[in-house]
PDB file of C-alpha atoms and ligand atoms in Angstrom:
ATOM      1  CA  MET A   1      21.620  -0.300  13.344  1.00 66.00           C
ATOM      2  CA  SER A   2      23.084  -2.920  11.121  1.00 78.00           C
ATOM      3  CA  GLU A   3      22.891  -3.839   7.469  1.00 78.00           C
ATOM      4  CA  ALA A   4      21.354  -7.113   8.638  1.00 84.00           C
ATOM      5  CA  LEU A   5      18.455  -5.210  10.164  1.00 84.00           C
ATOM      6  CA  LEU A   6      17.997  -3.204   6.981  1.00 84.00           C
ATOM      7  CA  LYS A   7      17.886  -6.463   5.038  1.00 85.00           C
ATOM      8  CA  ARG A   8      15.244  -7.925   7.384  1.00 90.00           C
ATOM      9  CA  ILE A   9      13.110  -4.794   7.092  1.00 91.00           C
ATOM     10  CA  LEU A  10      13.352  -4.742   3.306  1.00 91.00           C
ATOM     11  CA  GLU A  11      12.533  -8.458   3.111  1.00 94.00           C
ATOM     12  CA  GLY A  12       9.496  -7.865   5.317  1.00 96.00           C
ATOM     13  CA  ALA A  13       8.355  -5.045   3.041  1.00 96.00           C
ATOM     14  CA  VAL A  14       8.751  -7.224  -0.056  1.00 97.00           C
ATOM     15  CA  LYS A  15       6.513  -9.813   1.617  1.00 98.00           C
ATOM     16  CA  ILE A  16       3.921  -7.139   2.441  1.00 98.00           C
ATOM     17  CA  GLU A  17       3.886  -6.039  -1.203  1.00 98.00           C
ATOM     18  CA  GLU A  18       3.539  -9.625  -2.453  1.00 98.00           C
ATOM     19  CA  GLU A  19       0.565 -10.171  -0.152  1.00 98.00           C
ATOM     20  CA  SER A  20      -1.042  -6.880  -1.200  1.00 98.00           C
ATOM     21  CA  TYR A  21      -0.605  -7.847  -4.843  1.00 98.00           C
ATOM     22  CA  ALA A  22      -2.223 -11.253  -4.201  1.00 98.00           C
ATOM     23  CA  LEU A  23      -5.111  -9.537  -2.409  1.00 98.00           C
ATOM     24  CA  TYR A  24      -5.863  -7.270  -5.373  1.00 98.00           C
ATOM     25  CA  VAL A  25      -5.634 -10.156  -7.831  1.00 97.00           C
ATOM     26  CA  LYS A  26      -8.138 -12.092  -5.723  1.00 96.00           C
ATOM     27  CA  ALA A  27     -10.315  -8.988  -5.361  1.00 97.00           C
ATOM     28  CA  GLN A  28     -10.632  -8.683  -9.141  1.00 97.00           C
ATOM     29  CA  GLY A  29     -12.446 -12.021  -9.066  1.00 95.00           C
ATOM     30  CA  ILE A  30     -14.908 -10.723  -6.450  1.00 95.00           C
ATOM     31  CA  ALA A  31     -15.648  -7.385  -8.162  1.00 96.00           C
ATOM     32  CA  LYS A  32     -18.460  -7.298 -10.711  1.00 95.00           C
ATOM     33  CA  LEU A  33     -18.260  -3.916 -12.437  1.00 97.00           C
ATOM     34  CA  PRO A  34     -15.577  -3.362 -15.094  1.00 98.00           C
ATOM     35  CA  SER A  35     -14.635  -0.053 -13.440  1.00 97.00           C
ATOM     36  CA  SER A  36     -14.074  -1.849 -10.124  1.00 98.00           C
ATOM     37  CA  LYS A  37     -11.988  -4.540 -11.787  1.00 98.00           C
ATOM     38  CA  ALA A  38      -9.916  -1.828 -13.483  1.00 98.00           C
ATOM     39  CA  LEU A  39      -9.276  -0.056 -10.171  1.00 98.00           C
ATOM     40  CA  LEU A  40      -8.185  -3.311  -8.515  1.00 98.00           C
ATOM     41  CA  SER A  41      -5.949  -4.175 -11.432  1.00 98.00           C
ATOM     42  CA  GLU A  42      -4.302  -0.742 -11.168  1.00 98.00           C
ATOM     43  CA  LEU A  43      -3.703  -1.324  -7.449  1.00 98.00           C
ATOM     44  CA  ALA A  44      -2.249  -4.803  -8.075  1.00 98.00           C
ATOM     45  CA  GLU A  45       0.195  -3.291 -10.574  1.00 97.00           C
ATOM     46  CA  ALA A  46       1.177  -0.567  -8.112  1.00 97.00           C
ATOM     47  CA  GLU A  47       2.030  -3.142  -5.429  1.00 98.00           C
ATOM     48  CA  LEU A  48       4.208  -5.018  -7.906  1.00 97.00           C
ATOM     49  CA  THR A  49       6.047  -1.793  -8.681  1.00 93.00           C
ATOM     50  CA  HIS A  50       6.644  -1.282  -4.959  1.00 94.00           C
ATOM     51  CA  LYS A  51       8.154  -4.735  -4.721  1.00 95.00           C
ATOM     52  CA  GLU A  52      10.492  -3.942  -7.630  1.00 90.00           C
ATOM     53  CA  LYS A  53      11.726  -0.749  -5.964  1.00 87.00           C
ATOM     54  CA  LEU A  54      12.412  -2.596  -2.720  1.00 89.00           C
ATOM     55  CA  LEU A  55      14.296  -5.316  -4.565  1.00 88.00           C
ATOM     56  CA  ALA A  56      16.332  -2.648  -6.370  1.00 82.00           C
ATOM     57  CA  ILE A  57      17.447  -1.258  -3.019  1.00 79.00           C
ATOM     58  CA  MET A  58      18.292  -4.743  -1.770  1.00 80.00           C
ATOM     59  CA  GLU A  59      20.313  -5.441  -4.887  1.00 80.00           C
ATOM     60  CA  LYS A  60      21.885  -1.986  -4.670  1.00 70.00           C
ATOM     61  CA  SER A  61      20.836  -1.281  -8.197  1.00 59.00           C
ATOM     62  CA  ALA A  62      21.197   2.473  -7.899  1.00 54.00           C
ATOM     63  CA  SER A  63      20.053   3.380 -11.387  1.00 56.00           C
ATOM     64  CA  VAL A  64      16.805   1.438 -11.022  1.00 53.00           C
ATOM     65  CA  TYR A  65      16.344   2.936  -7.600  1.00 56.00           C
ATOM     66  CA  TRP A  66      16.771   6.580  -8.554  1.00 57.00           C
ATOM     67  CA  ALA A  67      14.716   6.199 -11.704  1.00 55.00           C
ATOM     68  CA  GLY A  68      11.988   4.598  -9.638  1.00 58.00           C
ATOM     69  CA  VAL A  69      11.765   6.681  -6.516  1.00 67.00           C
ATOM     70  CA  SER A  70      11.026   9.931  -8.289  1.00 66.00           C
ATOM     71  CA  GLU A  71       7.999   8.321  -9.957  1.00 68.00           C
ATOM     72  CA  LEU A  72       6.444   7.346  -6.657  1.00 75.00           C
ATOM     73  CA  GLY A  73       4.227   9.244  -4.272  1.00 74.00           C
ATOM     74  CA  SER A  74       1.921  12.170  -4.666  1.00 70.00           C
ATOM     75  CA  GLU A  75       2.786  15.243  -6.733  1.00 70.00           C
ATOM     76  CA  THR A  76       0.998  17.524  -4.347  1.00 68.00           C
ATOM     77  CA  ASP A  77       1.611  15.798  -0.986  1.00 69.00           C
ATOM     78  CA  GLN A  78      -2.047  16.518  -0.341  1.00 82.00           C
ATOM     79  CA  ILE A  79      -3.557  13.106   0.087  1.00 88.00           C
ATOM     80  CA  GLU A  80      -6.808  13.072   1.953  1.00 90.00           C
ATOM     81  CA  ASP A  81      -7.202  10.369   4.583  1.00 94.00           C
ATOM     82  CA  LEU A  82     -10.962   9.794   4.429  1.00 94.00           C
ATOM     83  CA  LYS A  83     -10.910   7.630   7.592  1.00 96.00           C
ATOM     84  CA  ILE A  84     -13.864   5.570   6.455  1.00 96.00           C
ATOM     85  CA  VAL A  85     -12.514   2.135   7.356  1.00 97.00           C
ATOM     86  CA  ASP A  86     -10.610   3.309  10.446  1.00 97.00           C
ATOM     87  CA  TYR A  87     -13.475   2.910  12.877  1.00 93.00           C
ATOM     88  CA  MET A  88     -15.076  -0.142  11.336  1.00 95.00           C
ATOM     89  CA  PRO A  89     -14.693  -3.503  13.068  1.00 96.00           C
ATOM     90  CA  ASP A  90     -11.986  -5.739  11.656  1.00 96.00           C
ATOM     91  CA  VAL A  91     -13.100  -8.251   9.068  1.00 97.00           C
ATOM     92  CA  THR A  92     -11.617 -11.537   7.917  1.00 95.00           C
ATOM     93  CA  LEU A  93     -11.337 -12.419   4.281  1.00 92.00           C
ATOM     94  CA  SER A  94     -12.932 -15.807   3.715  1.00 92.00           C
ATOM     95  CA  ASP A  95     -13.007 -17.438   0.285  1.00 88.00           C
ATOM     96  CA  ASP A  96     -16.639 -16.437  -0.200  1.00 92.00           C
ATOM     97  CA  ALA A  97     -16.173 -12.846   1.019  1.00 95.00           C
ATOM     98  CA  ASP A  98     -18.432 -10.296  -0.659  1.00 96.00           C
ATOM     99  CA  TYR A  99     -17.263  -7.078  -2.324  1.00 97.00           C
ATOM    100  CA  PRO A 100     -17.974  -4.687   0.586  1.00 97.00           C
ATOM    101  CA  THR A 101     -16.097  -6.956   3.027  1.00 97.00           C
ATOM    102  CA  MET A 102     -13.170  -7.192   0.660  1.00 98.00           C
ATOM    103  CA  LEU A 103     -13.032  -3.381   0.359  1.00 98.00           C
ATOM    104  CA  ILE A 104     -13.008  -2.955   4.141  1.00 98.00           C
ATOM    105  CA  TYR A 105     -10.278  -5.549   4.458  1.00 98.00           C
ATOM    106  CA  ALA A 106      -8.203  -3.876   1.733  1.00 98.00           C
ATOM    107  CA  GLY A 107      -8.720  -0.385   3.165  1.00 98.00           C
ATOM    108  CA  LYS A 108      -7.581  -1.508   6.604  1.00 98.00           C
ATOM    109  CA  ARG A 109      -4.601  -3.260   5.115  1.00 98.00           C
ATOM    110  CA  GLU A 110      -3.605  -0.060   3.271  1.00 98.00           C
ATOM    111  CA  LYS A 111      -3.879   1.843   6.538  1.00 98.00           C
ATOM    112  CA  MET A 112      -1.628  -0.652   8.323  1.00 98.00           C
ATOM    113  CA  THR A 113       0.908  -0.589   5.478  1.00 98.00           C
ATOM    114  CA  TYR A 114       0.861   3.210   5.352  1.00 97.00           C
ATOM    115  CA  GLU A 115       1.555   3.444   9.088  1.00 97.00           C
ATOM    116  CA  HIS A 116       4.297   0.834   8.939  1.00 97.00           C
ATOM    117  CA  TYR A 117       6.127   2.644   6.125  1.00 96.00           C
ATOM    118  CA  ARG A 118       5.658   6.025   7.686  1.00 95.00           C
ATOM    119  CA  SER A 119       7.215   4.868  10.940  1.00 94.00           C
ATOM    120  CA  LEU A 120      10.163   3.481   8.980  1.00 93.00           C
ATOM    121  CA  ALA A 121      10.498   6.757   7.088  1.00 93.00           C
ATOM    122  CA  GLU A 122      10.560   8.829  10.262  1.00 92.00           C
ATOM    123  CA  GLY A 123      11.991   6.826  13.137  1.00 84.00           C
ATOM    124  CA  PRO A 124      15.604   6.193  14.180  1.00 86.00           C
ATOM    125  CA  PHE A 125      15.820   3.887  11.189  1.00 84.00           C
ATOM    126  CA  ALA A 126      15.736   6.927   8.914  1.00 86.00           C
ATOM    127  CA  ARG A 127      18.926   8.406  10.372  1.00 88.00           C
ATOM    128  CA  TYR A 128      20.885   5.264   9.653  1.00 86.00           C
ATOM    129  CA  PHE A 129      19.502   4.485   6.231  1.00 84.00           C
ATOM    130  CA  PRO A 130      18.481   7.759   4.566  1.00 83.00           C
ATOM    131  CA  GLN A 131      18.071   6.231   1.120  1.00 78.00           C
ATOM    132  CA  ALA A 132      15.762   3.495   2.373  1.00 81.00           C
ATOM    133  CA  SER A 133      13.942   6.077   4.467  1.00 87.00           C
ATOM    134  CA  GLU A 134      13.236   8.175   1.386  1.00 87.00           C
ATOM    135  CA  LEU A 135      11.794   5.145  -0.365  1.00 87.00           C
ATOM    136  CA  PHE A 136       9.602   4.302   2.637  1.00 92.00           C
ATOM    137  CA  SER A 137       8.348   7.875   2.737  1.00 92.00           C
ATOM    138  CA  LYS A 138       7.269   7.610  -0.906  1.00 92.00           C
ATOM    139  CA  LEU A 139       5.767   4.178  -0.368  1.00 94.00           C
ATOM    140  CA  ALA A 140       3.800   5.485   2.622  1.00 95.00           C
ATOM    141  CA  GLU A 141       2.316   8.227   0.436  1.00 95.00           C
ATOM    142  CA  GLU A 142       1.347   5.693  -2.184  1.00 96.00           C
ATOM    143  CA  GLU A 143      -0.342   3.396   0.340  1.00 97.00           C
ATOM    144  CA  LEU A 144      -2.366   6.348   1.595  1.00 97.00           C
ATOM    145  CA  ILE A 145      -3.391   7.076  -2.001  1.00 96.00           C
ATOM    146  CA  HIS A 146      -4.496   3.430  -2.276  1.00 98.00           C
ATOM    147  CA  LYS A 147      -6.500   3.757   0.942  1.00 98.00           C
ATOM    148  CA  ASN A 148      -8.178   6.863  -0.452  1.00 97.00           C
ATOM    149  CA  LYS A 149      -9.075   5.059  -3.692  1.00 97.00           C
ATOM    150  CA  ILE A 150     -10.487   2.060  -1.845  1.00 98.00           C
ATOM    151  CA  GLU A 151     -12.520   4.308   0.461  1.00 98.00           C
ATOM    152  CA  ARG A 152     -13.926   6.287  -2.466  1.00 97.00           C
ATOM    153  CA  GLU A 153     -14.891   3.009  -4.124  1.00 98.00           C
ATOM    154  CA  TYR A 154     -16.558   1.894  -0.890  1.00 98.00           C
ATOM    155  CA  THR A 155     -18.472   5.176  -0.717  1.00 97.00           C
ATOM    156  CA  GLU A 156     -19.667   4.855  -4.319  1.00 96.00           C
ATOM    157  CA  ARG A 157     -20.476   1.166  -4.409  1.00 95.00           C
ATOM    158  CA  VAL A 158     -21.609   0.454  -0.861  1.00 95.00           C
ATOM    159  CA  LEU A 159     -22.535   3.532   1.183  1.00 94.00           C
ATOM    160  CA  LYS A 160     -24.500   5.276  -1.562  1.00 94.00           C
ATOM    161  CA  LYS A 161     -26.445   2.080  -2.293  1.00 83.00           C
ATOM    162  CA  ASN A 162     -27.750   1.739   1.279  1.00 74.00           C
TER     163      ASN A 162
HETATM  164 FE1  FE2 B   1       2.530  -1.201  -1.709  1.00 55.86          FE
HETATM  165 FE1  FE2 B   2      -1.179  -0.388  -1.351  1.00 55.86          FE
END
């Protein structure tokens, strides 16, 4: 595995984080409750932080990297995958999408991102690039935390209302 491949993978991850950030910024405009807006703002910030960590690795800024990686992930490693969006049909996000649709879209996106990072953290990639693998492992945990938060929001705001 080459440095060029590592670069492509990191660039792809930066793009994923930029798109996730844009999604949560847009979602804040769809949400009505202040508590929902606050949750989405927190998630937008988290995706920006992920992008910064990835850029730090790309720029080989070791001090930023090591300061950053330890802050990421779950303290307990016990993140519950609620699997609420997993079996729902895929949705598209049109400009007039409602809040429940946006939550399903976001939850599925977190699932996809979680799986992508976890495969990078565990596969052959990990043997060649242990430092990047450690970051992807932490990022995977964080995306699963995001999925959990989105699914709890969906339970509160959508499932309990119907
Ligand atoms: Fe992220
Ligand atoms: Fe996320």
